[in-house]
Amino acid sequence: MQFTSQKISNVTLIRIQGRIDHNTSKDFENALKPHLDECISGMNKKIIVDLNGVDFMTSAGLRALMIAAKTCDKQKAEIAVAALQPIIQEIFTISRFDLVLKIFPTVKSAFENLSVDAVGDYGNNLSS
Amino acid sequence: MQIRFWGTRGSIPVAANGRVIREKIKRALLLAEGLRFGSQEQVDRFIDESIEFPTKCGYGGDSSCIQILGGDDYMLCDMGSGLRRFGQHVITEHGPQNPKVYHFFMSHLHWDHIMGFPFFQPAYIPGNIIHIYGGHTVEVMKDAFRRQQSSPCFPVYWDQLGADIHFTQLKENQWHEINGFRIKLRGQEHHGGSFGYRIEKSGKALVYSTDAEHKLDNDKNTAGILDFYRNADLVIFDAMYSLADMITIKEDWGHSSNIIGVDLCLRARVKHYCMFHHEPAYNDEDLFKILQETRRYEEIVREALPLEISTAYDDMVIDL
Ligand SMILES: [Zn+2]
Ligand SMILES: [Zn+2]
């Protein structure tokens, strides 16, 4: 599993690539952790997790995501996941995560929902 | 070894009401529209081949009670409301005046796991011998049973039971030889603690692991669960909640989810994963849908041999 993160306006965009199972869920947690710490410290209140590059996820990955969502919830911060592959979308439906997490078909639509300010910057970012 | 499920529901028994039955009849009639049946056999064949499980049968509503056949004596795990039907079955089979020995292995003492005992006819008949084993202390076990059969909860008091009843605390993580089986207990996360059982005989292994919240947030604990389940032929698992429910609103309620069970059983190379302790709010269609979804999840995440998956229903029989 690999990840990158970037700050776009007032949103942190985290891109995850690869598999998230019991072997790699710790890496996934570590990818999210500094940004959750920023939520706790008040430096950052919006996170989008781009899962377009994730082709495999078990309950271990879902659990890490839920812990992140709960942390954000406590801090009145927002977290959304975006661009799920069909197979990952299916896992979200089976686990009922589709009922408790904010899920968007594309990263752009996640930006549109979370931060009007950041949409333009995200668009510029794409073309640059 | 053979496993018979006398009760499979979690928390409280449930029963199908008139509206539910009417819906089932309606669906069956719609499926049969335009058909003509020449005989009872044709009707049965139509039911067997053309009607889905939740319409023609359903999962039943008695609370946790399973029987393990293959020893000289009767042997069961838990005494939920399903135990009443088991008791009737024994009396029908052998008559009331035929003393037997019963071995009960208790996951824990929550009400849904002991409520069948006051309605277990053999307990009232002198000559019967009943052994009750568990991981809790004898005092804790006795107290739960006594309180259940005392005023104002029940009219027949514990001391009025005719059978010879013995309590034994079994030590965790070591083998015990009982009724020709070898049996090991493992403590589980649940309010007041619960115990899973690994039961082996003639090269076959059953794990009965209900009322357990497997958070999998501690590697050492997870490794212990995997060892306990390792290569089992059948794991009967508390799959009461969806994963989202388990780790949000129902966190610390003491139960696991269907897909946690799949992940654990795949990692432990279990052959057959059987979902158990069903949420009382789920109807037969819900449970059937969850079974299809759980099978689909297994298909997506499996990397080696496929795992057989079933949902336990009252009166289901599994041969190992
Ligand atoms: Zn229970
Ligand atoms: Zn319980």
Short mmCIF file of N, CA, C and O in Angstrom, two decimals, chain A residues 58-123:
data_model
loop_
_atom_site.label_atom_id
_atom_site.label_comp_id
_atom_site.label_asym_id
_atom_site.label_seq_id
_atom_site.Cartn_x
_atom_site.Cartn_y
_atom_site.Cartn_z
N THR A 58 -10.22 -5.33 3.16
CA THR A 58 -10.96 -6.22 4.07
C THR A 58 -11.47 -5.40 5.25
O THR A 58 -11.29 -4.18 5.32
N SER A 59 -12.05 -6.11 6.23
CA SER A 59 -12.60 -5.43 7.41
C SER A 59 -11.53 -4.64 8.14
O SER A 59 -11.84 -3.64 8.79
N ALA A 60 -10.26 -5.06 8.02
CA ALA A 60 -9.17 -4.35 8.71
C ALA A 60 -9.05 -2.91 8.20
O ALA A 60 -8.87 -1.97 8.97
N GLY A 61 -9.19 -2.74 6.89
CA GLY A 61 -9.12 -1.40 6.30
C GLY A 61 -10.35 -0.57 6.66
O GLY A 61 -10.25 0.62 6.95
N LEU A 62 -11.51 -1.24 6.64
CA LEU A 62 -12.75 -0.54 6.98
C LEU A 62 -12.69 -0.04 8.42
O LEU A 62 -13.12 1.06 8.73
N ARG A 63 -12.13 -0.87 9.28
CA ARG A 63 -12.03 -0.50 10.69
C ARG A 63 -11.17 0.76 10.86
O ARG A 63 -11.54 1.68 11.59
N ALA A 64 -10.02 0.79 10.15
CA ALA A 64 -9.13 1.95 10.24
C ALA A 64 -9.86 3.22 9.76
O ALA A 64 -9.73 4.29 10.36
N LEU A 65 -10.65 3.04 8.71
CA LEU A 65 -11.41 4.17 8.16
C LEU A 65 -12.45 4.66 9.17
O LEU A 65 -12.67 5.87 9.33
N MET A 66 -13.07 3.71 9.85
CA MET A 66 -14.11 4.09 10.82
C MET A 66 -13.50 4.81 12.02
O MET A 66 -14.08 5.77 12.53
N ILE A 67 -12.32 4.36 12.45
CA ILE A 67 -11.65 5.03 13.57
C ILE A 67 -11.35 6.48 13.17
O ILE A 67 -11.57 7.41 13.95
N ALA A 68 -10.91 6.66 11.93
CA ALA A 68 -10.63 8.01 11.43
C ALA A 68 -11.91 8.85 11.42
O ALA A 68 -11.92 10.01 11.86
N ALA A 69 -13.00 8.24 10.95
CA ALA A 69 -14.28 8.97 10.88
C ALA A 69 -14.76 9.38 12.27
O ALA A 69 -15.28 10.48 12.47
N LYS A 70 -14.56 8.47 13.23
CA LYS A 70 -14.99 8.78 14.61
C LYS A 70 -14.15 9.91 15.19
O LYS A 70 -14.69 10.78 15.89
N THR A 71 -12.84 9.87 14.92
CA THR A 71 -11.96 10.94 15.42
C THR A 71 -12.42 12.28 14.84
O THR A 71 -12.53 13.27 15.56
N CYS A 72 -12.68 12.30 13.55
CA CYS A 72 -13.13 13.54 12.91
C CYS A 72 -14.44 14.01 13.51
O CYS A 72 -14.63 15.20 13.77
N ASP A 73 -15.34 13.05 13.72
CA ASP A 73 -16.65 13.38 14.28
C ASP A 73 -16.52 14.08 15.62
O ASP A 73 -17.19 15.09 15.87
N LYS A 74 -15.65 13.53 16.46
CA LYS A 74 -15.43 14.11 17.80
C LYS A 74 -14.92 15.54 17.72
O LYS A 74 -15.20 16.36 18.58
N GLN A 75 -14.11 15.80 16.68
CA GLN A 75 -13.49 17.12 16.55
C GLN A 75 -14.33 18.06 15.67
O GLN A 75 -13.86 19.13 15.29
N LYS A 76 -15.52 17.62 15.33
CA LYS A 76 -16.38 18.37 14.41
C LYS A 76 -15.66 18.65 13.09
O LYS A 76 -15.83 19.70 12.48
N ALA A 77 -14.82 17.70 12.71
CA ALA A 77 -14.14 17.79 11.41
C ALA A 77 -14.89 16.89 10.43
O ALA A 77 -15.71 16.08 10.83
N GLU A 78 -14.59 17.05 9.15
CA GLU A 78 -15.29 16.25 8.14
C GLU A 78 -14.32 15.34 7.41
O GLU A 78 -13.21 15.76 7.05
N ILE A 79 -14.76 14.11 7.17
CA ILE A 79 -13.95 13.20 6.35
C ILE A 79 -14.89 12.57 5.31
O ILE A 79 -16.05 12.27 5.61
N ALA A 80 -14.37 12.43 4.11
CA ALA A 80 -15.16 11.79 3.06
C ALA A 80 -14.25 10.85 2.28
O ALA A 80 -13.04 11.07 2.21
N VAL A 81 -14.84 9.80 1.73
CA VAL A 81 -14.07 8.94 0.82
C VAL A 81 -14.63 9.13 -0.59
O VAL A 81 -15.82 9.41 -0.76
N ALA A 82 -13.75 8.97 -1.55
CA ALA A 82 -14.17 9.25 -2.92
C ALA A 82 -13.57 8.26 -3.91
O ALA A 82 -12.54 7.64 -3.64
N ALA A 83 -14.25 8.15 -5.05
CA ALA A 83 -13.75 7.42 -6.22
C ALA A 83 -13.49 5.95 -5.94
O ALA A 83 -12.44 5.40 -6.28
N LEU A 84 -14.47 5.29 -5.34
CA LEU A 84 -14.31 3.87 -5.02
C LEU A 84 -14.41 3.02 -6.29
O LEU A 84 -15.30 3.24 -7.11
N GLN A 85 -13.53 2.05 -6.41
CA GLN A 85 -13.67 1.04 -7.46
C GLN A 85 -14.97 0.26 -7.18
O GLN A 85 -15.36 0.12 -6.03
N PRO A 86 -15.61 -0.29 -8.25
CA PRO A 86 -16.88 -1.01 -8.03
C PRO A 86 -16.78 -2.10 -6.95
O PRO A 86 -17.69 -2.26 -6.13
N ILE A 87 -15.67 -2.80 -6.93
CA ILE A 87 -15.53 -3.90 -5.96
C ILE A 87 -15.44 -3.36 -4.52
O ILE A 87 -15.96 -3.96 -3.58
N ILE A 88 -14.83 -2.20 -4.37
CA ILE A 88 -14.72 -1.59 -3.04
C ILE A 88 -16.08 -1.01 -2.63
O ILE A 88 -16.50 -1.13 -1.48
N GLN A 89 -16.77 -0.46 -3.61
CA GLN A 89 -18.14 0.03 -3.35
C GLN A 89 -19.01 -1.11 -2.83
O GLN A 89 -19.79 -0.94 -1.89
N GLU A 90 -18.83 -2.30 -3.44
CA GLU A 90 -19.60 -3.47 -3.01
C GLU A 90 -19.30 -3.82 -1.55
O GLU A 90 -20.20 -4.14 -0.77
N ILE A 91 -18.01 -3.76 -1.20
CA ILE A 91 -17.61 -4.07 0.18
C ILE A 91 -18.19 -3.04 1.15
O ILE A 91 -18.63 -3.38 2.25
N PHE A 92 -18.26 -1.79 0.72
CA PHE A 92 -18.86 -0.75 1.56
C PHE A 92 -20.36 -1.02 1.77
O PHE A 92 -20.90 -0.78 2.83
N THR A 93 -21.01 -1.51 0.72
CA THR A 93 -22.44 -1.81 0.84
C THR A 93 -22.66 -3.01 1.77
O THR A 93 -23.51 -2.98 2.66
N ILE A 94 -21.85 -4.06 1.58
CA ILE A 94 -22.00 -5.28 2.39
C ILE A 94 -21.77 -4.97 3.87
O ILE A 94 -22.46 -5.49 4.74
N SER A 95 -20.80 -4.12 4.15
CA SER A 95 -20.46 -3.81 5.55
C SER A 95 -21.34 -2.70 6.12
O SER A 95 -21.22 -2.36 7.29
N ARG A 96 -22.22 -2.15 5.26
CA ARG A 96 -23.11 -1.03 5.61
C ARG A 96 -22.34 0.26 5.88
O ARG A 96 -22.87 1.17 6.50
N PHE A 97 -21.08 0.31 5.42
CA PHE A 97 -20.32 1.55 5.56
C PHE A 97 -20.92 2.66 4.70
O PHE A 97 -20.71 3.83 4.97
N ASP A 98 -21.66 2.25 3.66
CA ASP A 98 -22.30 3.25 2.80
C ASP A 98 -23.35 4.04 3.58
O ASP A 98 -23.74 5.14 3.18
N LEU A 99 -23.79 3.49 4.72
CA LEU A 99 -24.83 4.19 5.51
C LEU A 99 -24.23 5.13 6.55
O LEU A 99 -24.94 5.96 7.09
N VAL A 100 -22.95 4.95 6.85
CA VAL A 100 -22.38 5.75 7.94
C VAL A 100 -21.22 6.67 7.52
O VAL A 100 -20.79 7.50 8.30
N LEU A 101 -20.73 6.51 6.29
CA LEU A 101 -19.63 7.37 5.83
C LEU A 101 -20.10 8.23 4.67
O LEU A 101 -21.00 7.85 3.92
N LYS A 102 -19.45 9.38 4.51
CA LYS A 102 -19.71 10.21 3.33
C LYS A 102 -18.92 9.62 2.17
O LYS A 102 -17.68 9.56 2.22
N ILE A 103 -19.63 9.20 1.13
CA ILE A 103 -18.97 8.58 -0.02
C ILE A 103 -19.36 9.35 -1.27
O ILE A 103 -20.56 9.63 -1.49
N PHE A 104 -18.36 9.68 -2.11
CA PHE A 104 -18.64 10.43 -3.34
C PHE A 104 -18.05 9.68 -4.53
O PHE A 104 -17.02 9.05 -4.43
N PRO A 105 -18.78 9.77 -5.67
CA PRO A 105 -18.33 9.02 -6.85
C PRO A 105 -16.97 9.50 -7.38
O PRO A 105 -16.20 8.71 -7.90
N THR A 106 -16.69 10.81 -7.24
CA THR A 106 -15.42 11.34 -7.72
C THR A 106 -14.81 12.24 -6.65
O THR A 106 -15.51 12.73 -5.78
N VAL A 107 -13.50 12.49 -6.78
CA VAL A 107 -12.83 13.39 -5.85
C VAL A 107 -13.41 14.80 -6.01
O VAL A 107 -13.64 15.51 -5.03
N LYS A 108 -13.72 15.15 -7.26
CA LYS A 108 -14.27 16.49 -7.53
C LYS A 108 -15.59 16.69 -6.78
O LYS A 108 -15.80 17.72 -6.14
N SER A 109 -16.45 15.66 -6.85
CA SER A 109 -17.74 15.81 -6.16
C SER A 109 -17.55 15.87 -4.65
O SER A 109 -18.33 16.53 -3.95
N ALA A 110 -16.52 15.21 -4.13
CA ALA A 110 -16.23 15.29 -2.70
C ALA A 110 -15.82 16.72 -2.33
O ALA A 110 -16.29 17.29 -1.34
N PHE A 111 -14.98 17.33 -3.19
CA PHE A 111 -14.56 18.72 -2.96
C PHE A 111 -15.77 19.64 -3.00
O PHE A 111 -15.92 20.52 -2.15
N GLU A 112 -16.64 19.40 -3.98
CA GLU A 112 -17.82 20.25 -4.12
C GLU A 112 -18.68 20.22 -2.86
O GLU A 112 -19.25 21.22 -2.46
N ASN A 113 -18.70 19.04 -2.24
CA ASN A 113 -19.53 18.91 -1.04
C ASN A 113 -18.85 19.47 0.21
O ASN A 113 -19.49 20.08 1.05
N LEU A 114 -17.55 19.24 0.31
CA LEU A 114 -16.85 19.60 1.55
C LEU A 114 -16.41 21.06 1.60
O LEU A 114 -16.41 21.67 2.67
N SER A 115 -15.98 21.60 0.45
CA SER A 115 -15.43 22.94 0.50
C SER A 115 -15.57 23.65 -0.84
O SER A 115 -14.86 23.34 -1.80
N VAL A 116 -16.48 24.58 -0.89
CA VAL A 116 -16.67 25.36 -2.11
C VAL A 116 -15.36 26.10 -2.44
O VAL A 116 -14.94 26.17 -3.60
N ASP A 117 -14.68 26.59 -1.39
CA ASP A 117 -13.42 27.33 -1.59
C ASP A 117 -12.37 26.48 -2.30
O ASP A 117 -11.58 26.99 -3.10
N ALA A 118 -12.34 25.21 -1.97
CA ALA A 118 -11.25 24.37 -2.47
C ALA A 118 -11.49 23.83 -3.88
O ALA A 118 -10.57 23.37 -4.53
N VAL A 119 -12.75 23.91 -4.36
CA VAL A 119 -13.06 23.31 -5.67
C VAL A 119 -12.20 23.89 -6.78
O VAL A 119 -11.60 23.16 -7.57
N GLY A 120 -12.12 25.23 -6.78
CA GLY A 120 -11.33 25.89 -7.81
C GLY A 120 -9.88 25.48 -7.75
O GLY A 120 -9.27 25.10 -8.78
N ASP A 121 -9.32 25.49 -6.54
CA ASP A 121 -7.91 25.10 -6.37
C ASP A 121 -7.68 23.65 -6.81
O ASP A 121 -6.66 23.32 -7.38
N TYR A 122 -8.69 22.81 -6.53
CA TYR A 122 -8.56 21.41 -6.93
C TYR A 122 -8.51 21.31 -8.44
O TYR A 122 -7.69 20.61 -9.01
N GLY A 123 -9.39 22.10 -9.13
CA GLY A 123 -9.42 22.14 -10.59
C GLY A 123 -8.08 22.61 -11.14
O GLY A 123 -7.51 21.96 -12.03
#
